[in-house]
Tab-separated table of C-alpha atoms in Angstrom:
chain	number	residue	atom	x	y	z
S	678	UNK	CA	-35.151	33.716	33.798
S	679	UNK	CA	-35.601	35.912	30.709
S	680	UNK	CA	-33.200	35.598	27.793
S	681	UNK	CA	-32.164	38.443	25.475
S	682	UNK	CA	-34.193	38.601	22.336
S	683	UNK	CA	-31.561	40.059	19.943
S	684	UNK	CA	-34.220	40.640	17.307
S	685	UNK	CA	-35.232	43.858	19.149
S	686	UNK	CA	-31.734	45.278	19.887
S	687	UNK	CA	-31.536	48.496	17.923
S	688	UNK	CA	-28.655	49.036	15.495
S	689	UNK	CA	-27.412	52.582	15.457
S	690	UNK	CA	-27.041	54.205	12.089
S	691	UNK	CA	-24.212	56.495	12.980
S	692	UNK	CA	-21.996	53.974	14.922
S	693	UNK	CA	-22.876	50.359	14.066
S	694	UNK	CA	-21.500	47.658	16.226
S	695	UNK	CA	-18.147	46.524	14.812
S	696	UNK	CA	-16.804	42.951	15.669
S	697	UNK	CA	-13.056	42.734	15.670
S	698	UNK	CA	-11.905	39.126	14.967
S	699	UNK	CA	-8.317	38.007	15.287
S	700	UNK	CA	-6.477	34.755	16.152
S	701	UNK	CA	-5.729	34.089	19.844
S	702	UNK	CA	-5.207	30.413	20.690
S	703	UNK	CA	-1.588	29.368	21.159
S	704	UNK	CA	0.466	27.031	23.373
S	705	UNK	CA	2.687	29.932	24.037
S	706	UNK	CA	1.471	32.357	26.722
S	707	UNK	CA	3.686	35.198	25.325
S	708	UNK	CA	2.003	34.734	21.904
S	709	UNK	CA	-1.419	35.026	23.525
S	710	UNK	CA	-0.321	38.143	25.451
S	711	UNK	CA	1.084	39.702	22.175
S	712	UNK	CA	-2.171	38.908	20.397
S	713	UNK	CA	-4.218	40.500	23.086
S	714	UNK	CA	-2.169	43.616	23.006
S	715	UNK	CA	-2.466	43.889	19.186
S	716	UNK	CA	-6.223	43.352	19.252
S	717	UNK	CA	-6.679	46.010	22.040
S	718	UNK	CA	-4.555	48.501	20.174
S	719	UNK	CA	-6.553	47.937	16.974
S	720	UNK	CA	-9.840	48.204	18.856
S	721	UNK	CA	-8.715	51.491	20.329
S	722	UNK	CA	-7.737	52.729	16.870
S	723	UNK	CA	-11.200	51.755	15.499
S	724	UNK	CA	-12.904	53.408	18.578
S	725	UNK	CA	-10.992	56.701	18.700
S	726	UNK	CA	-10.409	58.117	15.313
S	727	UNK	CA	-13.179	56.167	13.599
S	728	UNK	CA	-15.621	56.574	16.398
S	729	UNK	CA	-16.996	53.047	15.925
S	730	UNK	CA	-18.576	50.966	18.631
S	731	UNK	CA	-16.198	47.989	18.726
S	732	UNK	CA	-16.562	44.628	20.335
S	733	UNK	CA	-13.186	42.934	20.664
S	734	UNK	CA	-13.609	39.336	21.972
S	735	UNK	CA	-9.942	38.978	22.706
S	736	UNK	CA	-9.705	42.293	24.574
S	737	UNK	CA	-12.568	41.053	26.726
S	738	UNK	CA	-11.717	37.438	27.086
S	739	UNK	CA	-7.908	37.535	27.587
S	740	UNK	CA	-8.141	39.065	31.183
S	741	UNK	CA	-10.909	36.526	31.922
S	742	UNK	CA	-8.573	33.724	30.817
S	743	UNK	CA	-5.498	35.037	32.609
S	744	UNK	CA	-7.093	36.320	35.830
S	745	UNK	CA	-10.276	34.344	35.983
S	746	UNK	CA	-8.873	31.065	34.634
S	747	UNK	CA	-11.676	30.594	32.173
S	748	UNK	CA	-9.442	29.917	29.255
S	749	UNK	CA	-10.891	28.118	26.286
S	750	UNK	CA	-10.882	27.725	22.533
S	751	UNK	CA	-13.433	28.744	20.029
S	752	UNK	CA	-15.947	26.193	21.351
S	753	UNK	CA	-15.706	27.655	24.883
S	754	UNK	CA	-16.481	31.237	23.561
S	755	UNK	CA	-18.668	30.461	20.543
S	756	UNK	CA	-22.064	31.062	22.166
S	757	UNK	CA	-20.968	34.522	23.472
S	758	UNK	CA	-19.361	35.426	20.143
S	759	UNK	CA	-22.489	34.314	18.094
S	760	UNK	CA	-24.614	36.670	20.372
S	761	UNK	CA	-22.385	39.671	19.490
S	762	UNK	CA	-22.150	38.675	15.834
S	763	UNK	CA	-26.028	38.663	15.795
S	764	UNK	CA	-26.043	42.411	16.478
S	765	UNK	CA	-23.017	43.357	14.432
S	766	UNK	CA	-23.156	45.259	11.240
S	767	UNK	CA	-19.479	44.660	10.208
S	768	UNK	CA	-16.683	42.360	11.008
S	769	UNK	CA	-13.099	43.499	10.915
S	770	UNK	CA	-10.405	40.713	10.766
S	771	UNK	CA	-7.165	41.787	12.256
S	772	UNK	CA	-4.511	40.074	10.152
S	773	UNK	CA	-2.240	38.771	12.801
S	774	UNK	CA	0.079	35.836	11.922
S	775	UNK	CA	-1.955	32.667	11.740
S	776	UNK	CA	-5.292	34.355	11.094
S	777	UNK	CA	-6.091	32.270	8.057
S	778	UNK	CA	-5.607	29.020	10.140
S	779	UNK	CA	-7.542	30.213	13.171
S	780	UNK	CA	-10.580	28.078	13.940
S	781	UNK	CA	-12.243	30.982	15.637
S	782	UNK	CA	-11.608	33.570	12.876
S	783	UNK	CA	-12.713	31.130	10.192
S	784	UNK	CA	-15.903	30.432	12.075
S	785	UNK	CA	-16.624	34.153	12.822
S	786	UNK	CA	-16.100	35.016	9.093
S	787	UNK	CA	-18.310	32.189	8.083
S	788	UNK	CA	-21.144	33.239	10.544
S	789	UNK	CA	-20.818	36.865	9.201
S	790	UNK	CA	-21.054	35.706	5.596
S	791	UNK	CA	-24.097	33.540	6.367
S	792	UNK	CA	-25.818	36.582	8.028
S	793	UNK	CA	-24.875	38.969	5.221
S	794	UNK	CA	-22.470	40.933	7.469
S	795	UNK	CA	-19.748	42.682	5.493
S	796	UNK	CA	-16.137	41.461	6.390
S	797	UNK	CA	-13.159	43.789	6.067
S	798	UNK	CA	-9.483	43.054	6.702
S	799	UNK	CA	-7.096	45.203	8.708
S	800	UNK	CA	-3.239	45.132	8.703
S	801	UNK	CA	-1.118	46.838	11.368
S	802	UNK	CA	1.604	48.891	9.708
S	803	UNK	CA	5.177	48.601	11.083
S	804	UNK	CA	5.487	52.382	11.447
S	805	UNK	CA	2.230	52.638	13.301
S	806	UNK	CA	-1.432	52.969	12.218
S	807	UNK	CA	-3.475	50.498	10.233
S	808	UNK	CA	-4.468	49.754	6.715
S	809	UNK	CA	-7.687	48.241	5.438
S	810	UNK	CA	-7.125	45.768	2.572
S	811	UNK	CA	-9.450	43.902	0.257
S	812	UNK	CA	-10.278	40.165	0.815
S	813	UNK	CA	-8.227	39.172	-2.247
S	814	UNK	CA	-5.092	40.828	-0.798
S	815	UNK	CA	-5.826	39.260	2.625
S	816	UNK	CA	-6.073	35.801	1.166
S	817	UNK	CA	-2.617	36.223	-0.388
S	818	UNK	CA	-1.122	37.916	2.651
S	819	UNK	CA	1.745	35.474	2.713
S	820	UNK	CA	3.197	37.339	-0.293
S	821	UNK	CA	3.266	40.617	1.555
S	822	UNK	CA	6.271	41.692	3.731
S	823	UNK	CA	4.425	40.475	6.832
S	824	UNK	CA	6.134	39.831	10.090
S	825	UNK	CA	4.283	38.628	13.169
S	826	UNK	CA	1.130	40.397	11.927
S	827	UNK	CA	2.714	43.615	11.011
S	828	UNK	CA	2.881	44.934	7.435
S	829	UNK	CA	6.500	46.153	6.961
S	830	UNK	CA	7.058	49.448	5.196
S	831	UNK	CA	7.371	48.930	1.458
């Protein structure tokens, strides 16, 4: 069986692959569902107005976990996510509550940094839409009016 040699996968100049990272794991199924919805909405926003090619691991894996019963943590999905990261030109971290403690998000950001892939941070605004913020602001997100991953109007 042949394996994919990612070294020869072309990266487009106009629409580079964008990897959308966000926290997912939780003991609460409602929290997982909420995070799935938020990731999918953010991916749609990045695809539609921005016209970016977006890979959203949560959008892809949540139905597999719920319908296909192949739930798992970062270790279960790590190999797949590493493959996508290897052909990614940017990583967007969706700043949902708990993102800074997420094992998966932490690993994805570390992998991106090791590969020289730029990492950007995205907030969901309470009135709709999204806001890109710098890494310094993201690291101090606890000081922002932030409720369940939504930046409240200021």
